[in-house]
PDB file of C-alpha atoms in Angstrom:
ATOM      1  CA  GLN V   1      65.470  -6.639 -17.972  1.00 94.00           C
ATOM      2  CA  VAL V   2      62.610  -8.054 -16.200  1.00 96.00           C
ATOM      3  CA  THR V   3      60.077  -7.200 -14.159  1.00 97.00           C
ATOM      4  CA  LEU V   4      56.818  -7.643 -12.576  1.00 98.00           C
ATOM      5  CA  ARG V   5      54.156  -5.207 -10.937  1.00 98.00           C
ATOM      6  CA  GLU V   6      51.551  -6.218  -9.038  1.00 98.00           C
ATOM      7  CA  SER V   7      48.238  -3.961  -9.132  1.00 98.00           C
ATOM      8  CA  GLY V   8      44.571  -4.391  -7.574  1.00 97.00           C
ATOM      9  CA  PRO V   9      42.819  -2.924  -5.945  1.00 98.00           C
ATOM     10  CA  ALA V  10      44.158  -1.134  -2.004  1.00 97.00           C
ATOM     11  CA  LEU V  11      40.633  -1.866  -0.256  1.00 98.00           C
ATOM     12  CA  VAL V  12      37.892  -4.491  -0.606  1.00 98.00           C
ATOM     13  CA  LYS V  13      35.156  -5.196   2.160  1.00 98.00           C
ATOM     14  CA  PRO V  14      34.710  -8.931   3.787  1.00 97.00           C
ATOM     15  CA  THR V  15      33.217 -11.496   1.754  1.00 97.00           C
ATOM     16  CA  GLN V  16      34.058  -9.691  -1.277  1.00 98.00           C
ATOM     17  CA  THR V  17      36.681 -11.333  -4.117  1.00 98.00           C
ATOM     18  CA  LEU V  18      40.265  -9.423  -4.938  1.00 98.00           C
ATOM     19  CA  THR V  19      41.401 -10.063  -7.953  1.00 98.00           C
ATOM     20  CA  LEU V  20      45.456  -9.086  -8.109  1.00 98.00           C
ATOM     21  CA  THR V  21      46.833  -8.779 -12.088  1.00 98.00           C
ATOM     22  CA  CYS V  22      50.435  -9.226 -12.368  1.00 98.00           C
ATOM     23  CA  THR V  23      51.452  -8.007 -15.127  1.00 98.00           C
ATOM     24  CA  PHE V  24      55.570  -8.708 -16.559  1.00 98.00           C
ATOM     25  CA  SER V  25      58.300  -7.744 -19.033  1.00 97.00           C
ATOM     26  CA  GLY V  26      61.037  -9.201 -20.214  1.00 96.00           C
ATOM     27  CA  PHE V  27      59.955 -12.985 -20.268  1.00 96.00           C
ATOM     28  CA  SER V  28      57.823 -14.871 -21.975  1.00 96.00           C
ATOM     29  CA  LEU V  29      55.143 -17.372 -20.042  1.00 96.00           C
ATOM     30  CA  SER V  30      55.385 -19.080 -23.522  1.00 95.00           C
ATOM     31  CA  THR V  31      58.655 -19.971 -22.931  1.00 95.00           C
ATOM     32  CA  SER V  32      59.270 -23.553 -21.356  1.00 96.00           C
ATOM     33  CA  GLY V  33      59.877 -23.513 -17.817  1.00 94.00           C
ATOM     34  CA  MET V  34      58.705 -20.329 -17.030  1.00 96.00           C
ATOM     35  CA  CYS V  35      56.629 -19.864 -14.517  1.00 96.00           C
ATOM     36  CA  VAL V  36      55.105 -16.539 -12.040  1.00 97.00           C
ATOM     37  CA  SER V  37      54.025 -17.665  -8.339  1.00 96.00           C
ATOM     38  CA  TRP V  38      51.970 -15.201  -6.280  1.00 97.00           C
ATOM     39  CA  PHE V  39      52.624 -14.391  -2.455  1.00 96.00           C
ATOM     40  CA  ARG V  40      51.434 -12.071   0.750  1.00 98.00           C
ATOM     41  CA  GLN V  41      53.027 -11.109   4.113  1.00 97.00           C
ATOM     42  CA  PRO V  42      50.554  -9.835   6.541  1.00 97.00           C
ATOM     43  CA  PRO V  43      51.854  -6.886   8.414  1.00 96.00           C
ATOM     44  CA  GLY V  44      54.818  -7.753  10.189  1.00 94.00           C
ATOM     45  CA  LYS V  45      54.819 -11.131   9.783  1.00 96.00           C
ATOM     46  CA  ALA V  46      56.574 -14.268   7.704  1.00 95.00           C
ATOM     47  CA  LEU V  47      55.945 -14.790   3.825  1.00 95.00           C
ATOM     48  CA  GLU V  48      53.177 -17.133   2.638  1.00 95.00           C
ATOM     49  CA  TRP V  49      52.957 -19.102  -0.393  1.00 95.00           C
ATOM     50  CA  LEU V  50      49.487 -18.988  -2.561  1.00 97.00           C
ATOM     51  CA  ALA V  51      49.517 -20.154  -5.751  1.00 97.00           C
ATOM     52  CA  ARG V  52      51.794 -20.674  -8.940  1.00 96.00           C
ATOM     53  CA  ILE V  53      50.824 -20.581 -12.886  1.00 97.00           C
ATOM     54  CA  ASP V  54      53.384 -22.719 -15.329  1.00 96.00           C
ATOM     55  CA  TRP V  55      54.282 -22.193 -18.662  1.00 96.00           C
ATOM     56  CA  ASP V  56      52.374 -25.501 -20.072  1.00 95.00           C
ATOM     57  CA  ASP V  57      49.634 -23.788 -17.746  1.00 96.00           C
ATOM     58  CA  ASP V  58      49.827 -26.518 -14.880  1.00 96.00           C
ATOM     59  CA  LYS V  59      48.703 -24.738 -11.602  1.00 97.00           C
ATOM     60  CA  TYR V  60      49.654 -25.118  -8.054  1.00 96.00           C
ATOM     61  CA  TYR V  61      47.659 -24.009  -5.212  1.00 96.00           C
ATOM     62  CA  SER V  62      48.341 -23.232  -1.461  1.00 94.00           C
ATOM     63  CA  THR V  63      46.871 -26.286   0.341  1.00 92.00           C
ATOM     64  CA  SER V  64      45.152 -24.448   3.052  1.00 93.00           C
ATOM     65  CA  LEU V  65      43.789 -21.729   0.711  1.00 96.00           C
ATOM     66  CA  LYS V  66      43.123 -23.865  -2.831  1.00 95.00           C
ATOM     67  CA  THR V  67      39.153 -23.628  -2.191  1.00 97.00           C
ATOM     68  CA  ARG V  68      39.097 -20.229  -2.504  1.00 98.00           C
ATOM     69  CA  LEU V  69      41.895 -19.066  -5.052  1.00 98.00           C
ATOM     70  CA  THR V  70      41.972 -18.905  -8.978  1.00 98.00           C
ATOM     71  CA  ILE V  71      45.295 -18.238 -10.881  1.00 98.00           C
ATOM     72  CA  SER V  72      45.626 -17.831 -14.813  1.00 98.00           C
ATOM     73  CA  LYS V  73      47.237 -16.458 -17.489  1.00 97.00           C
ATOM     74  CA  ASP V  74      47.020 -14.837 -20.428  1.00 96.00           C
ATOM     75  CA  THR V  75      50.315 -15.221 -22.654  1.00 95.00           C
ATOM     76  CA  SER V  76      49.436 -12.464 -25.274  1.00 94.00           C
ATOM     77  CA  LYS V  77      49.048  -9.374 -22.090  1.00 97.00           C
ATOM     78  CA  ASN V  78      51.886 -11.055 -20.182  1.00 97.00           C
ATOM     79  CA  GLN V  79      49.720 -10.909 -17.292  1.00 98.00           C
ATOM     80  CA  VAL V  80      49.053 -13.294 -14.303  1.00 98.00           C
ATOM     81  CA  VAL V  81      45.583 -13.106 -12.252  1.00 98.00           C
ATOM     82  CA  LEU V  82      45.037 -14.165  -9.232  1.00 98.00           C
ATOM     83  CA  THR V  83      41.373 -14.258  -8.083  1.00 98.00           C
ATOM     84  CA  MET V  84      40.801 -14.748  -4.277  1.00 98.00           C
ATOM     85  CA  THR V  85      36.738 -15.109  -2.527  1.00 98.00           C
ATOM     86  CA  ASN V  86      35.699 -14.986   0.380  1.00 98.00           C
ATOM     87  CA  MET V  87      38.132 -12.167   1.842  1.00 98.00           C
ATOM     88  CA  ASP V  88      38.369 -11.275   5.496  1.00 98.00           C
ATOM     89  CA  PRO V  89      40.541  -8.912   7.045  1.00 97.00           C
ATOM     90  CA  VAL V  90      43.093 -11.529   8.363  1.00 97.00           C
ATOM     91  CA  ASP V  91      43.771 -11.535   4.328  1.00 98.00           C
ATOM     92  CA  THR V  92      45.174  -7.716   4.712  1.00 98.00           C
ATOM     93  CA  ALA V  93      48.445  -8.355   3.521  1.00 98.00           C
ATOM     94  CA  THR V  94      51.128  -7.236   0.665  1.00 98.00           C
ATOM     95  CA  TYR V  95      50.419  -9.346  -2.208  1.00 98.00           C
ATOM     96  CA  TYR V  96      53.181 -10.125  -4.415  1.00 98.00           C
ATOM     97  CA  CYS V  97      54.314 -12.077  -7.471  1.00 98.00           C
ATOM     98  CA  ALA V  98      57.210 -13.499  -8.270  1.00 97.00           C
ATOM     99  CA  ARG V  99      59.031 -15.325 -11.648  1.00 97.00           C
ATOM    100  CA  ILE V 100      59.937 -19.100 -11.059  1.00 95.00           C
ATOM    101  CA  ARG V 101      62.411 -20.722 -13.815  1.00 93.00           C
ATOM    102  CA  VAL V 102      61.197 -24.236 -13.030  1.00 82.00           C
ATOM    103  CA  TRP V 103      62.510 -24.220  -9.561  1.00 89.00           C
ATOM    104  CA  ASP V 104      64.381 -21.199  -9.246  1.00 91.00           C
ATOM    105  CA  PHE V 105      63.156 -17.717  -8.258  1.00 92.00           C
ATOM    106  CA  ASP V 106      65.001 -14.735  -9.119  1.00 92.00           C
ATOM    107  CA  TYR V 107      63.147 -11.457  -9.849  1.00 96.00           C
ATOM    108  CA  TRP V 108      60.139 -10.380  -7.466  1.00 96.00           C
ATOM    109  CA  GLY V 109      57.900  -7.157  -7.735  1.00 97.00           C
ATOM    110  CA  GLN V 110      57.457  -4.504  -5.253  1.00 97.00           C
ATOM    111  CA  GLY V 111      54.238  -5.671  -4.223  1.00 97.00           C
ATOM    112  CA  THR V 112      50.652  -4.750  -3.449  1.00 98.00           C
ATOM    113  CA  LEU V 113      49.033  -3.889  -0.292  1.00 98.00           C
ATOM    114  CA  VAL V 114      45.887  -5.246   0.353  1.00 98.00           C
ATOM    115  CA  THR V 115      43.229  -3.794   3.334  1.00 98.00           C
ATOM    116  CA  VAL V 116      40.406  -5.729   3.934  1.00 98.00           C
ATOM    117  CA  SER V 117      37.825  -3.223   6.317  1.00 97.00           C
ATOM    118  CA  SER V 118      34.341  -2.942   5.811  1.00 95.00           C
TER     119      SER V 118
ATOM    120  CA  GLN W   1      50.200 -29.926   6.609  1.00 85.00           C
ATOM    121  CA  THR W   2      54.161 -29.522   5.563  1.00 93.00           C
ATOM    122  CA  VAL W   3      55.852 -27.009   7.686  1.00 96.00           C
ATOM    123  CA  VAL W   4      58.851 -25.837   7.305  1.00 97.00           C
ATOM    124  CA  THR W   5      61.067 -24.118  10.066  1.00 98.00           C
ATOM    125  CA  GLN W   6      64.376 -21.449  10.891  1.00 98.00           C
ATOM    126  CA  GLU W   7      65.417 -19.892  13.450  1.00 98.00           C
ATOM    127  CA  PRO W   8      63.498 -17.650  14.596  1.00 98.00           C
ATOM    128  CA  SER W   9      66.681 -14.755  15.093  1.00 98.00           C
ATOM    129  CA  LEU W  10      70.055 -14.758  15.104  1.00 98.00           C
ATOM    130  CA  THR W  11      72.546 -12.242  16.117  1.00 98.00           C
ATOM    131  CA  VAL W  12      76.020 -12.162  14.421  1.00 98.00           C
ATOM    132  CA  SER W  13      79.100  -9.096  15.187  1.00 97.00           C
ATOM    133  CA  PRO W  14      80.754  -7.937  12.280  1.00 97.00           C
ATOM    134  CA  GLY W  15      83.116  -9.353  10.185  1.00 97.00           C
ATOM    135  CA  GLY W  16      81.792 -12.846  11.706  1.00 98.00           C
ATOM    136  CA  THR W  17      80.466 -16.265  10.414  1.00 98.00           C
ATOM    137  CA  VAL W  18      76.194 -17.333  10.698  1.00 98.00           C
ATOM    138  CA  THR W  19      74.478 -19.751   9.222  1.00 98.00           C
ATOM    139  CA  LEU W  20      71.114 -20.134   9.071  1.00 98.00           C
ATOM    140  CA  THR W  21      68.352 -23.156   8.553  1.00 98.00           C
ATOM    141  CA  CYS W  22      65.502 -24.406   7.020  1.00 98.00           C
ATOM    142  CA  ALA W  23      64.387 -27.473   8.486  1.00 98.00           C
ATOM    143  CA  SER W  24      61.382 -29.689   6.748  1.00 98.00           C
ATOM    144  CA  SER W  25      58.323 -31.594   8.820  1.00 97.00           C
ATOM    145  CA  THR W  26      58.777 -34.177   6.256  1.00 96.00           C
ATOM    146  CA  GLY W  27      62.200 -34.899   6.773  1.00 96.00           C
ATOM    147  CA  ALA W  28      65.461 -34.731   5.680  1.00 97.00           C
ATOM    148  CA  VAL W  29      65.981 -31.330   3.082  1.00 98.00           C
ATOM    149  CA  THR W  30      67.620 -33.224  -0.409  1.00 97.00           C
ATOM    150  CA  SER W  31      68.370 -31.043  -2.828  1.00 96.00           C
ATOM    151  CA  GLY W  32      65.403 -32.479  -4.454  1.00 96.00           C
ATOM    152  CA  TYR W  33      63.139 -29.301  -2.514  1.00 97.00           C
ATOM    153  CA  TYR W  34      65.339 -27.071  -4.997  1.00 97.00           C
ATOM    154  CA  PRO W  35      65.970 -24.563  -1.397  1.00 98.00           C
ATOM    155  CA  ASN W  36      65.795 -21.254  -2.395  1.00 98.00           C
ATOM    156  CA  TRP W  37      66.753 -18.060   0.012  1.00 98.00           C
ATOM    157  CA  PHE W  38      65.676 -14.722  -0.013  1.00 97.00           C
ATOM    158  CA  GLN W  39      66.880 -11.280   1.807  1.00 98.00           C
ATOM    159  CA  GLN W  40      64.564  -8.584   2.823  1.00 98.00           C
ATOM    160  CA  LYS W  41      64.643  -5.737   5.071  1.00 97.00           C
ATOM    161  CA  PRO W  42      61.865  -2.994   6.040  1.00 95.00           C
ATOM    162  CA  GLY W  43      59.366  -1.965   3.648  1.00 94.00           C
ATOM    163  CA  GLN W  44      61.382  -3.666   0.359  1.00 96.00           C
ATOM    164  CA  ALA W  45      60.734  -6.648  -1.449  1.00 96.00           C
ATOM    165  CA  PRO W  46      61.835  -9.993  -0.761  1.00 96.00           C
ATOM    166  CA  ARG W  47      65.334 -10.133  -3.074  1.00 97.00           C
ATOM    167  CA  ALA W  48      66.593 -13.642  -4.448  1.00 97.00           C
ATOM    168  CA  LEU W  49      69.734 -14.743  -2.893  1.00 98.00           C
ATOM    169  CA  ILE W  50      70.559 -18.464  -3.629  1.00 98.00           C
ATOM    170  CA  TYR W  51      68.318 -20.928  -5.760  1.00 97.00           C
ATOM    171  CA  SER W  52      68.613 -24.747  -6.184  1.00 96.00           C
ATOM    172  CA  THR W  53      70.373 -25.004  -2.803  1.00 97.00           C
ATOM    173  CA  SER W  54      73.528 -23.556  -3.464  1.00 97.00           C
ATOM    174  CA  ASN W  55      73.715 -21.553  -6.754  1.00 97.00           C
ATOM    175  CA  LYS W  56      74.190 -18.001  -6.305  1.00 97.00           C
ATOM    176  CA  HIS W  57      71.837 -15.139  -8.818  1.00 96.00           C
ATOM    177  CA  SER W  58      74.428 -12.564 -10.494  1.00 96.00           C
ATOM    178  CA  TRP W  59      73.879  -9.421  -7.781  1.00 96.00           C
ATOM    179  CA  THR W  60      74.843 -12.015  -5.041  1.00 98.00           C
ATOM    180  CA  PRO W  61      77.383 -10.705  -2.527  1.00 97.00           C
ATOM    181  CA  ALA W  62      80.423 -13.611  -2.599  1.00 97.00           C
ATOM    182  CA  ARG W  63      79.643 -13.686   1.018  1.00 97.00           C
ATOM    183  CA  PHE W  64      76.463 -15.728   0.697  1.00 98.00           C
ATOM    184  CA  SER W  65      76.490 -19.085   0.441  1.00 98.00           C
ATOM    185  CA  GLY W  66      73.955 -22.331   0.114  1.00 98.00           C
ATOM    186  CA  SER W  67      74.145 -25.728   1.035  1.00 98.00           C
ATOM    187  CA  LEU W  68      73.244 -28.567   2.708  1.00 98.00           C
ATOM    188  CA  LEU W  69      74.109 -29.212   6.517  1.00 96.00           C
ATOM    189  CA  GLY W  70      72.859 -32.024   8.625  1.00 95.00           C
ATOM    190  CA  GLY W  71      69.645 -32.621   6.801  1.00 97.00           C
ATOM    191  CA  LYS W  72      68.705 -28.902   6.702  1.00 98.00           C
ATOM    192  CA  ALA W  73      69.695 -26.312   3.920  1.00 98.00           C
ATOM    193  CA  ALA W  74      72.126 -23.703   5.083  1.00 98.00           C
ATOM    194  CA  LEU W  75      72.879 -20.537   3.977  1.00 98.00           C
ATOM    195  CA  THR W  76      75.813 -19.550   5.661  1.00 98.00           C
ATOM    196  CA  LEU W  77      76.853 -15.869   5.027  1.00 98.00           C
ATOM    197  CA  SER W  78      80.709 -14.637   5.579  1.00 97.00           C
ATOM    198  CA  GLY W  79      82.643 -11.844   6.907  1.00 97.00           C
ATOM    199  CA  VAL W  80      79.076  -9.927   7.269  1.00 98.00           C
ATOM    200  CA  GLN W  81      78.564  -6.840   7.153  1.00 97.00           C
ATOM    201  CA  PRO W  82      76.138  -4.356   8.585  1.00 97.00           C
ATOM    202  CA  GLU W  83      74.148  -3.701   5.749  1.00 97.00           C
ATOM    203  CA  ASP W  84      73.873  -7.647   6.249  1.00 98.00           C
ATOM    204  CA  GLU W  85      70.602  -7.398   9.080  1.00 98.00           C
ATOM    205  CA  ALA W  86      67.423  -8.433   7.614  1.00 98.00           C
ATOM    206  CA  ASP W  87      65.362 -10.730   7.324  1.00 98.00           C
ATOM    207  CA  TYR W  88      65.900 -14.419   5.533  1.00 98.00           C
ATOM    208  CA  TYR W  89      63.070 -16.943   4.141  1.00 98.00           C
ATOM    209  CA  CYS W  90      64.194 -19.871   2.454  1.00 98.00           C
ATOM    210  CA  VAL W  91      61.518 -22.047   1.235  1.00 97.00           C
ATOM    211  CA  LEU W  92      61.023 -25.485  -0.492  1.00 97.00           C
ATOM    212  CA  PHE W  93      59.454 -27.348  -3.003  1.00 95.00           C
ATOM    213  CA  TYR W  94      56.919 -29.792  -2.632  1.00 94.00           C
ATOM    214  CA  GLY W  95      56.618 -31.243  -6.424  1.00 88.00           C
ATOM    215  CA  GLY W  96      54.873 -27.806  -7.604  1.00 86.00           C
ATOM    216  CA  VAL W  97      53.830 -26.426  -3.904  1.00 92.00           C
ATOM    217  CA  GLN W  98      56.059 -24.206  -2.174  1.00 93.00           C
ATOM    218  CA  VAL W  99      56.422 -23.529   0.915  1.00 95.00           C
ATOM    219  CA  PHE W 100      58.074 -20.598   2.861  1.00 96.00           C
ATOM    220  CA  GLY W 101      60.070 -21.200   6.571  1.00 97.00           C
ATOM    221  CA  GLY W 102      58.961 -18.588   9.062  1.00 97.00           C
ATOM    222  CA  GLY W 103      61.615 -16.616   8.825  1.00 98.00           C
ATOM    223  CA  THR W 104      64.801 -15.551  10.464  1.00 98.00           C
ATOM    224  CA  LYS W 105      65.736 -12.195  11.564  1.00 98.00           C
ATOM    225  CA  LEU W 106      68.770 -11.288  11.432  1.00 98.00           C
ATOM    226  CA  THR W 107      70.788  -9.118  13.707  1.00 98.00           C
ATOM    227  CA  VAL W 108      74.182  -7.838  13.283  1.00 97.00           C
ATOM    228  CA  LEU W 109      75.220  -6.119  16.377  1.00 94.00           C
TER     229      LEU W 109
END
């Protein structure tokens, strides 16, 4: 059974760095073809892809946010970590992680709401 | 910047058929963009419906189907049920980069 769970702070202050962790089970990120992506969804708005990390440690970032994002994995802990620097109130959103098998999405986490406010 | 476009909203009657589309600002959508489709209901996480253009997950109801239509990716719902009222998103792959459409709000009325 594949599960993913996002964790991190519910509230961050402007200019701070956000660190989110996706903890998963039911698969290994060292298996060929396995990938994990991060997404976000501001309240009432559309989904936005943020970053992806692959089994071979290839990494991809949203063009508009790549200067602020870093994605990494700890295969032994079954975790993927996303950091986003210089947080702003417009970054308030529910942040999700999801598993991708090369090109195919299947399982998503339930999401974690992050509010950026002083 | 690449833009993926979906219809903002569509309305369908129960039992009817509706097609949602997903277009790319770079040109025609082909299977090489590996279109994926998701359903999202209020307060819930997205749920994957279709991958690689037309493949269904084990949990995808048979009334959902994916295809390429007129240079776009398409999601067709046949025999729409009231519980299909939701937001639907497509995502296209541009190499390792993924771009979501703005979503279609489907109303069943």
